[in-house]
Amino acid sequence: MITREDIRELAQFQVDDELGCALSFYFQPRTPQNKSHREEAILAKDLVRNALREAEKGGKNSAARADLHRILALAESLYGNQARAKAVFACGSRNFWREFDLPPQLPGTQLFVNRRFHLKPLALLLGAQPRVAVALVSRQRARLFDFRLDELREREGLFHAVPRRSRSDGFNGYDAGHAERRVDDEAMHHFKYVAGRLKDEADKGGWEKLILGCQDSHWPEFEPHLHPYVRQRLLGRFSTDLATATNDHIREQASRIMREATGQRRQSLVREVLNQAKSNHHGVTGLRRVLRSLELGEVQTLLVGDGYKAHAVECTGCGHLDPHMVRLCPACGRATRELDDVCDAIIGNAIRLDIELLYVKDDTEFDQAGNIAALLRFRADQTKSSMAVA
Ligand SMILES: [Zn+2]
């Protein structure tokens, strides 16, 4: 499983000498609906073979060739029932090789050869992934799962079981009504306890967003006990029976809720950033403004059009990115180099700086605003001017 630290390591990686290169290989297997898995595996091998031919043509790059041979061997092994997607990041000249299993949700099988790793498919997968927990609750029990990249991992021993007192205890005078009330009472205490534990876990950073599963009839009993803080972070609820729910069922429901919540969040963020930019507040649009805000450390959330690509130059000294194709860096005067697509550099920066990254699809207004935008936590120029006034 790929961790935030892994991704940060990949984002930091950059080849500066002329001979080295960073290879990024993504393999997306067939989905259950699409039976063309064989074709995917063949496509993967073709991609690598083509890259090998290119590398051999140049007559240099022996380290890259070794990497490509190793990726080819891997691609050849991808026949059979490959359920997970794969990503490989390699740089032979630096002895760097990382291989990850991913959920099969990549845009396709792809290979990239560049100075830095191509992280967009990873960012698509992870960008909008907060720490999500799934809690299943019944009147007697509760289970908590970590949900990441479509994988469920149960956290054991978080909730104690409610002691099941036998109904025959007490003395003879107990009637059925008493026993029922006592069971209700126990359920109420249990719900209260589970709600409290969920709040504690959130306070400790155990989760940022929550998905709940319970029987519909239990929800009105449980919901009032949720702390407002927990309620705010609830992405959604699904109907399930804790005693019989399978992991597949839980995963499917959680994925669906996650997708819907991300879609809604993306939509409202796009509207917000466009409004903020129009009123010159905490939003900027267009590459030039976005790059400037990134350099000033103002950016909280970065929104990029799904198919967005742009030329730019990058300073070989200070790393400054500039949309104007200048030969010398305006910041430090060192030489610049051309980037085919500035997104690779931007995504790397966003990951390193822990900036939330969202991709926007099919939004005309966003497209017209330059197809790239950022929501800012502050604006350096406005902070300064307000300080000058004060
Ligand atoms: Zn510079």
GROMACS .gro file of C-alpha atoms and ligand atoms in nm:
model
  391
    1MET     CA    1   0.000   0.000   0.000
    2ILE     CA    2   0.139   0.337  -0.099
    3THR     CA    3   0.178   0.586   0.186
    4ARG     CA    4   0.189   0.965   0.193
    5GLU     CA    5   0.560   0.939   0.267
    6ASP     CA    6   0.614   0.724  -0.045
    7ILE     CA    7   0.438   0.982  -0.259
    8ARG     CA    8   0.636   1.264  -0.107
    9GLU     CA    9   0.957   1.078  -0.183
   10LEU     CA   10   0.848   1.037  -0.545
   11ALA     CA   11   0.754   1.405  -0.567
   12GLN     CA   12   1.096   1.508  -0.440
   13PHE     CA   13   1.281   1.296  -0.692
   14GLN     CA   14   1.442   1.478  -0.980
   15VAL     CA   15   1.720   1.392  -1.225
   16ASP     CA   16   1.958   1.679  -1.289
   17ASP     CA   17   2.231   1.523  -1.501
   18GLU     CA   18   2.190   1.471  -1.875
   19LEU     CA   19   2.219   1.090  -1.875
   20GLY     CA   20   1.972   0.992  -1.611
   21CYS     CA   21   1.599   0.975  -1.654
   22ALA     CA   22   1.299   0.901  -1.437
   23LEU     CA   23   1.065   0.628  -1.564
   24SER     CA   24   0.703   0.607  -1.458
   25PHE     CA   25   0.503   0.303  -1.559
   26TYR     CA   26   0.133   0.256  -1.487
   27PHE     CA   27  -0.058  -0.061  -1.555
   28GLN     CA   28  -0.437  -0.055  -1.543
   29PRO     CA   29  -0.591  -0.404  -1.561
   30ARG     CA   30  -0.928  -0.476  -1.711
   31THR     CA   31  -1.233  -0.388  -1.508
   32PRO     CA   32  -1.486  -0.668  -1.451
   33GLN     CA   33  -1.708  -0.511  -1.720
   34ASN     CA   34  -1.429  -0.503  -1.972
   35LYS     CA   35  -1.289  -0.840  -2.077
   36SER     CA   36  -1.001  -0.703  -2.281
   37HIS     CA   37  -0.743  -0.780  -2.015
   38ARG     CA   38  -0.517  -0.957  -2.264
   39GLU     CA   39  -0.510  -0.645  -2.475
   40GLU     CA   40  -0.408  -0.438  -2.174
   41ALA     CA   41  -0.114  -0.667  -2.107
   42ILE     CA   42  -0.011  -0.655  -2.474
   43LEU     CA   43  -0.045  -0.278  -2.479
   44ALA     CA   44   0.177  -0.259  -2.173
   45LYS     CA   45   0.448  -0.464  -2.339
   46ASP     CA   46   0.427  -0.263  -2.661
   47LEU     CA   47   0.464   0.059  -2.471
   48VAL     CA   48   0.779  -0.063  -2.299
   49ARG     CA   49   0.925  -0.208  -2.621
   50ASN     CA   50   0.875   0.123  -2.801
   51ALA     CA   51   1.043   0.311  -2.521
   52LEU     CA   52   1.330   0.061  -2.535
   53ARG     CA   53   1.376   0.119  -2.908
   54GLU     CA   54   1.384   0.495  -2.849
   55ALA     CA   55   1.640   0.454  -2.573
   56GLU     CA   56   1.857   0.230  -2.794
   57LYS     CA   57   1.837   0.475  -3.084
   58GLY     CA   58   2.001   0.741  -2.870
   59GLY     CA   59   2.284   0.497  -2.799
   60LYS     CA   60   2.314   0.623  -2.442
   61ASN     CA   61   2.092   0.572  -2.142
   62SER     CA   62   2.214   0.226  -2.050
   63ALA     CA   63   2.065   0.269  -1.704
   64ALA     CA   64   1.725   0.352  -1.853
   65ARG     CA   65   1.750   0.045  -2.079
   66ALA     CA   66   1.810  -0.177  -1.779
   67ASP     CA   67   1.505  -0.027  -1.609
   68LEU     CA   68   1.295  -0.075  -1.920
   69HIS     CA   69   1.399  -0.442  -1.946
   70ARG     CA   70   1.299  -0.490  -1.586
   71ILE     CA   71   0.962  -0.320  -1.648
   72LEU     CA   72   0.913  -0.535  -1.958
   73ALA     CA   73   0.969  -0.849  -1.752
   74LEU     CA   74   0.715  -0.720  -1.506
   75ALA     CA   75   0.465  -0.640  -1.784
   76GLU     CA   76   0.510  -0.994  -1.914
   77SER     CA   77   0.417  -1.132  -1.577
   78LEU     CA   78   0.094  -0.933  -1.570
   79TYR     CA   79  -0.109  -1.200  -1.746
   80GLY     CA   80  -0.357  -1.398  -1.547
   81ASN     CA   81  -0.598  -1.264  -1.298
   82GLN     CA   82  -0.445  -0.928  -1.218
   83ALA     CA   83  -0.700  -0.746  -1.006
   84ARG     CA   84  -0.483  -0.460  -0.885
   85ALA     CA   85  -0.331  -0.183  -1.090
   86LYS     CA   86   0.045  -0.135  -1.073
   87ALA     CA   87   0.283   0.156  -1.072
   88VAL     CA   88   0.661   0.145  -1.107
   89PHE     CA   89   0.897   0.439  -1.061
   90ALA     CA   90   1.255   0.380  -1.162
   91CYS     CA   91   1.583   0.559  -1.214
   92GLY     CA   92   1.870   0.316  -1.274
   93SER     CA   93   2.144   0.578  -1.262
   94ARG     CA   94   2.039   0.655  -0.906
   95ASN     CA   95   1.959   0.297  -0.813
   96PHE     CA   96   1.597   0.391  -0.753
   97TRP     CA   97   1.315   0.139  -0.801
   98ARG     CA   98   0.972   0.154  -0.638
   99GLU     CA   99   0.681  -0.072  -0.718
  100PHE     CA  100   0.326  -0.025  -0.587
  101ASP     CA  101  -0.007  -0.204  -0.610
  102LEU     CA  102  -0.296   0.036  -0.661
  103PRO     CA  103  -0.672   0.008  -0.687
  104PRO     CA  104  -0.769  -0.054  -1.051
  105GLN     CA  105  -0.887   0.302  -1.113
  106LEU     CA  106  -0.609   0.446  -1.328
  107PRO     CA  107  -0.693   0.633  -1.648
  108GLY     CA  108  -0.501   0.371  -1.847
  109THR     CA  109  -0.174   0.187  -1.903
  110GLN     CA  110   0.100   0.444  -1.958
  111LEU     CA  111   0.475   0.492  -1.961
  112PHE     CA  112   0.658   0.822  -1.913
  113VAL     CA  113   1.025   0.904  -1.948
  114ASN     CA  114   1.124   1.239  -1.805
  115ARG     CA  115   1.337   1.422  -1.551
  116ARG     CA  116   1.087   1.369  -1.275
  117PHE     CA  117   0.822   1.108  -1.211
  118HIS     CA  118   0.484   1.153  -1.369
  119LEU     CA  119   0.250   1.164  -1.071
  120LYS     CA  120  -0.081   1.278  -1.218
  121PRO     CA  121  -0.243   0.931  -1.212
  122LEU     CA  122  -0.137   0.896  -0.848
  123ALA     CA  123  -0.259   1.245  -0.767
  124LEU     CA  124  -0.593   1.165  -0.931
  125LEU     CA  125  -0.621   0.867  -0.704
  126LEU     CA  126  -0.494   1.023  -0.385
  127GLY     CA  127  -0.542   1.395  -0.421
  128ALA     CA  128  -0.885   1.406  -0.269
  129GLN     CA  129  -0.828   1.128  -0.020
  130PRO     CA  130  -0.859   1.239   0.336
  131ARG     CA  131  -0.816   0.986   0.616
  132VAL     CA  132  -1.149   0.807   0.601
  133ALA     CA  133  -1.295   0.570   0.857
  134VAL     CA  134  -1.596   0.347   0.813
  135ALA     CA  135  -1.793   0.264   1.127
  136LEU     CA  136  -2.053  -0.012   1.144
  137VAL     CA  137  -2.292   0.011   1.433
  138SER     CA  138  -2.566  -0.213   1.567
  139ARG     CA  139  -2.748  -0.203   1.900
  140GLN     CA  140  -2.488  -0.431   2.059
  141ARG     CA  141  -2.171  -0.400   1.857
  142ALA     CA  142  -1.958  -0.164   1.654
  143ARG     CA  143  -1.669  -0.211   1.413
  144LEU     CA  144  -1.429   0.049   1.278
  145PHE     CA  145  -1.235   0.026   0.953
  146ASP     CA  146  -0.969   0.243   0.795
  147PHE     CA  147  -1.065   0.302   0.436
  148ARG     CA  148  -0.791   0.403   0.198
  149LEU     CA  149  -0.754   0.358  -0.175
  150ASP     CA  150  -1.048   0.124  -0.177
  151GLU     CA  151  -0.895  -0.100   0.087
  152LEU     CA  152  -1.056  -0.175   0.420
  153ARG     CA  153  -0.855  -0.249   0.729
  154GLU     CA  154  -1.035  -0.323   1.050
  155ARG     CA  155  -0.917  -0.163   1.372
  156GLU     CA  156  -0.957  -0.430   1.632
  157GLY     CA  157  -1.046  -0.379   1.993
  158LEU     CA  158  -1.164  -0.022   1.962
  159PHE     CA  159  -1.510  -0.087   2.099
  160HIS     CA  160  -1.571  -0.318   2.391
  161ALA     CA  161  -1.861  -0.555   2.355
  162VAL     CA  162  -2.173  -0.482   2.554
  163PRO     CA  163  -2.199  -0.746   2.825
  164ARG     CA  164  -2.504  -0.953   2.740
  165ARG     CA  165  -2.678  -1.006   3.064
  166SER     CA  166  -2.904  -1.304   3.073
  167ARG     CA  167  -3.269  -1.212   3.096
  168SER     CA  168  -3.320  -1.452   3.379
  169ASP     CA  169  -3.114  -1.252   3.625
  170GLY     CA  170  -3.280  -1.034   3.880
  171PHE     CA  171  -3.555  -1.179   4.082
  172ASN     CA  172  -3.879  -1.331   3.986
  173GLY     CA  173  -4.064  -1.003   3.996
  174TYR     CA  174  -3.909  -0.885   3.664
  175ASP     CA  175  -4.168  -0.868   3.395
  176ALA     CA  176  -4.114  -0.861   3.019
  177GLY     CA  177  -4.157  -0.483   3.009
  178HIS     CA  178  -3.871  -0.436   3.250
  179ALA     CA  179  -3.639  -0.656   3.049
  180GLU     CA  180  -3.722  -0.472   2.729
  181ARG     CA  181  -3.659  -0.136   2.887
  182ARG     CA  182  -3.329  -0.261   3.016
  183VAL     CA  183  -3.225  -0.374   2.668
  184ASP     CA  184  -3.322  -0.030   2.531
  185ASP     CA  185  -3.122   0.129   2.806
  186GLU     CA  186  -2.819  -0.082   2.726
  187ALA     CA  187  -2.849   0.004   2.357
  188MET     CA  188  -2.866   0.373   2.442
  189HIS     CA  189  -2.552   0.352   2.654
  190HIS     CA  190  -2.380   0.155   2.382
  191PHE     CA  191  -2.465   0.415   2.114
  192LYS     CA  192  -2.346   0.691   2.342
  193TYR     CA  193  -2.023   0.508   2.408
  194VAL     CA  194  -1.959   0.441   2.036
  195ALA     CA  195  -2.030   0.806   1.949
  196GLY     CA  196  -1.784   0.913   2.218
  197ARG     CA  197  -1.514   0.680   2.091
  198LEU     CA  198  -1.560   0.813   1.738
  199LYS     CA  199  -1.508   1.166   1.865
  200ASP     CA  200  -1.196   1.062   2.061
  201GLU     CA  201  -1.048   0.893   1.755
  202ALA     CA  202  -1.112   1.204   1.543
  203ASP     CA  203  -0.944   1.421   1.807
  204LYS     CA  204  -0.640   1.195   1.797
  205GLY     CA  205  -0.621   1.228   1.417
  206GLY     CA  206  -0.740   0.872   1.362
  207TRP     CA  207  -0.974   0.989   1.090
  208GLU     CA  208  -1.077   1.307   0.908
  209LYS     CA  209  -1.394   1.190   0.735
  210LEU     CA  210  -1.642   0.928   0.843
  211ILE     CA  211  -1.878   0.692   0.666
  212LEU     CA  212  -2.139   0.513   0.877
  213GLY     CA  213  -2.321   0.187   0.819
  214CYS     CA  214  -2.615   0.070   1.028
  215GLN     CA  215  -2.969  -0.058   0.998
  216ASP     CA  216  -3.214   0.215   0.900
  217SER     CA  217  -3.420   0.153   1.212
  218HIS     CA  218  -3.116   0.210   1.438
  219TRP     CA  219  -3.012   0.540   1.281
  220PRO     CA  220  -3.264   0.762   1.467
  221GLU     CA  221  -3.143   0.605   1.794
  222PHE     CA  222  -2.775   0.651   1.719
  223GLU     CA  223  -2.765   0.983   1.537
  224PRO     CA  224  -2.857   1.211   1.832
  225HIS     CA  225  -2.548   1.091   2.020
  226LEU     CA  226  -2.303   1.203   1.752
  227HIS     CA  227  -2.096   1.501   1.851
  228PRO     CA  228  -2.151   1.803   1.616
  229TYR     CA  229  -1.784   1.779   1.525
  230VAL     CA  230  -1.833   1.418   1.412
  231ARG     CA  231  -2.153   1.504   1.230
  232GLN     CA  232  -1.978   1.776   1.030
  233ARG     CA  233  -1.727   1.523   0.908
  234LEU     CA  234  -1.978   1.259   0.812
  235LEU     CA  235  -1.960   1.192   0.439
  236GLY     CA  236  -2.267   0.971   0.430
  237ARG     CA  237  -2.447   0.670   0.567
  238PHE     CA  238  -2.549   0.340   0.417
  239SER     CA  239  -2.795   0.079   0.527
  240THR     CA  240  -2.636  -0.245   0.642
  241ASP     CA  241  -2.657  -0.518   0.901
  242LEU     CA  242  -2.336  -0.538   1.100
  243ALA     CA  243  -2.385  -0.908   1.172
  244THR     CA  244  -2.401  -1.013   0.807
  245ALA     CA  245  -2.220  -0.738   0.611
  246THR     CA  246  -1.934  -0.870   0.397
  247ASN     CA  247  -1.617  -0.672   0.336
  248ASP     CA  248  -1.705  -0.645  -0.033
  249HIS     CA  249  -2.041  -0.492   0.050
  250ILE     CA  250  -1.886  -0.243   0.293
  251ARG     CA  251  -1.618  -0.149   0.042
  252GLU     CA  252  -1.868  -0.095  -0.239
  253GLN     CA  253  -2.092   0.124  -0.027
  254ALA     CA  254  -1.800   0.325   0.111
  255SER     CA  255  -1.655   0.377  -0.239
  256ARG     CA  256  -1.987   0.501  -0.369
  257ILE     CA  257  -2.031   0.748  -0.083
  258MET     CA  258  -1.671   0.862  -0.121
  259ARG     CA  259  -1.715   0.923  -0.496
  260GLU     CA  260  -2.035   1.119  -0.448
  261ALA     CA  261  -1.888   1.330  -0.169
  262THR     CA  262  -1.574   1.405  -0.370
  263GLY     CA  263  -1.782   1.504  -0.673
  264GLN     CA  264  -1.991   1.743  -0.465
  265ARG     CA  265  -1.688   1.889  -0.294
  266ARG     CA  266  -1.516   1.943  -0.628
  267GLN     CA  267  -1.821   2.121  -0.769
  268SER     CA  268  -1.856   2.355  -0.475
  269LEU     CA  269  -1.481   2.427  -0.472
  270VAL     CA  270  -1.484   2.518  -0.841
  271ARG     CA  271  -1.770   2.764  -0.782
  272GLU     CA  272  -1.595   2.903  -0.477
  273VAL     CA  273  -1.258   2.954  -0.642
  274LEU     CA  274  -1.415   3.127  -0.943
  275ASN     CA  275  -1.614   3.361  -0.720
  276GLN     CA  276  -1.313   3.432  -0.501
  277ALA     CA  277  -1.100   3.509  -0.804
  278LYS     CA  278  -1.364   3.740  -0.954
  279SER     CA  279  -1.386   3.941  -0.636
  280ASN     CA  280  -1.006   3.944  -0.599
  281HIS     CA  281  -1.026   3.758  -0.273
  282HIS     CA  282  -0.890   3.415  -0.185
  283GLY     CA  283  -0.880   3.273  -0.533
  284VAL     CA  284  -0.666   3.302  -0.848
  285THR     CA  285  -0.712   3.162  -1.197
  286GLY     CA  286  -0.476   3.108  -1.488
  287LEU     CA  287  -0.125   2.963  -1.491
  288ARG     CA  288   0.066   3.284  -1.426
  289ARG     CA  289  -0.132   3.375  -1.114
  290VAL     CA  290  -0.135   3.016  -0.987
  291LEU     CA  291   0.242   2.979  -1.021
  292ARG     CA  292   0.292   3.307  -0.838
  293SER     CA  293   0.063   3.203  -0.553
  294LEU     CA  294   0.239   2.865  -0.527
  295GLU     CA  295   0.573   3.042  -0.491
  296LEU     CA  296   0.431   3.273  -0.226
  297GLY     CA  297   0.300   2.976  -0.028
  298GLU     CA  298  -0.055   3.108  -0.049
  299VAL     CA  299  -0.224   2.801  -0.198
  300GLN     CA  300  -0.457   2.582   0.002
  301THR     CA  301  -0.627   2.387  -0.278
  302LEU     CA  302  -0.515   2.351  -0.635
  303LEU     CA  303  -0.767   2.279  -0.909
  304VAL     CA  304  -0.647   2.158  -1.246
  305GLY     CA  305  -0.848   2.079  -1.558
  306ASP     CA  306  -0.834   1.710  -1.634
  307GLY     CA  307  -0.669   1.753  -1.975
  308TYR     CA  308  -0.471   2.063  -1.885
  309LYS     CA  309  -0.118   2.090  -2.026
  310ALA     CA  310   0.109   2.391  -2.064
  311HIS     CA  311   0.463   2.478  -2.167
  312ALA     CA  312   0.677   2.663  -1.920
  313VAL     CA  313   1.037   2.703  -1.816
  314GLU     CA  314   1.198   2.598  -1.493
  315CYS     CA  315   1.505   2.757  -1.338
  316THR     CA  316   1.793   2.510  -1.299
  317GLY     CA  317   1.908   2.705  -0.995
  318CYS     CA  318   1.618   2.806  -0.776
  319GLY     CA  319   1.339   2.598  -0.932
  320HIS     CA  320   1.128   2.904  -1.024
  321LEU     CA  321   0.858   2.816  -1.277
  322ASP     CA  322   0.770   3.071  -1.542
  323PRO     CA  323   0.498   3.062  -1.810
  324HIS     CA  324   0.708   3.297  -2.026
  325MET     CA  325   0.973   3.113  -2.224
  326VAL     CA  326   1.264   3.315  -2.086
  327ARG     CA  327   1.624   3.186  -2.112
  328LEU     CA  328   1.734   3.331  -1.780
  329CYS     CA  329   1.552   3.307  -1.452
  330PRO     CA  330   1.394   3.642  -1.357
  331ALA     CA  331   1.440   3.554  -0.991
  332CYS     CA  332   1.807   3.448  -0.976
  333GLY     CA  333   1.952   3.493  -1.324
  334ARG     CA  334   2.052   3.128  -1.375
  335ALA     CA  335   1.970   2.936  -1.694
  336THR     CA  336   1.623   2.789  -1.737
  337ARG     CA  337   1.512   2.470  -1.908
  338GLU     CA  338   1.196   2.407  -2.100
  339LEU     CA  339   0.921   2.186  -1.963
  340ASP     CA  340   0.682   2.014  -2.203
  341ASP     CA  341   0.419   2.012  -1.937
  342VAL     CA  342   0.442   2.232  -1.632
  343CYS     CA  343   0.187   2.008  -1.454
  344ASP     CA  344   0.450   1.751  -1.355
  345ALA     CA  345   0.639   2.020  -1.167
  346ILE     CA  346   0.323   2.171  -1.019
  347ILE     CA  347   0.189   1.837  -0.898
  348GLY     CA  348   0.525   1.757  -0.740
  349ASN     CA  349   0.518   2.090  -0.557
  350ALA     CA  350   0.162   2.037  -0.443
  351ILE     CA  351   0.242   1.695  -0.298
  352ARG     CA  352   0.557   1.818  -0.126
  353LEU     CA  353   0.376   2.113   0.028
  354ASP     CA  354   0.068   1.912   0.130
  355ILE     CA  355  -0.159   2.119  -0.091
  356GLU     CA  356  -0.491   1.959  -0.171
  357LEU     CA  357  -0.513   1.876  -0.540
  358LEU     CA  358  -0.834   1.827  -0.735
  359TYR     CA  359  -0.896   1.757  -1.101
  360VAL     CA  360  -1.188   1.923  -1.274
  361LYS     CA  361  -1.368   1.758  -1.564
  362ASP     CA  362  -1.604   1.909  -1.819
  363ASP     CA  363  -1.665   2.247  -1.663
  364THR     CA  364  -1.701   2.523  -1.923
  365GLU     CA  365  -1.669   2.813  -1.685
  366PHE     CA  366  -1.355   2.666  -1.530
  367ASP     CA  367  -1.217   2.601  -1.876
  368GLN     CA  368  -1.275   2.963  -1.976
  369ALA     CA  369  -1.103   3.083  -1.661
  370GLY     CA  370  -0.780   2.918  -1.775
  371ASN     CA  371  -0.837   2.557  -1.668
  372ILE     CA  372  -0.616   2.599  -1.364
  373ALA     CA  373  -0.699   2.777  -1.041
  374ALA     CA  374  -0.611   2.790  -0.674
  375LEU     CA  375  -0.797   2.860  -0.357
  376LEU     CA  376  -0.574   3.059  -0.123
  377ARG     CA  377  -0.536   3.051   0.252
  378PHE     CA  378  -0.423   3.413   0.246
  379ARG     CA  379  -0.303   3.673  -0.001
  380ALA     CA  380   0.043   3.805   0.060
  381ASP     CA  381  -0.025   4.142  -0.107
  382GLN     CA  382  -0.345   4.201   0.087
  383THR     CA  383  -0.189   4.097   0.416
  384LYS     CA  384   0.092   4.350   0.360
  385SER     CA  385  -0.135   4.637   0.260
  386SER     CA  386  -0.364   4.581   0.555
  387MET     CA  387  -0.063   4.577   0.785
  388ALA     CA  388   0.060   4.901   0.630
  389VAL     CA  389  -0.276   5.062   0.704
  390ALA     CA  390  -0.268   4.941   1.063
  391ZN      ZN  391   1.616   3.093  -1.049
   0.00000   0.00000   0.00000
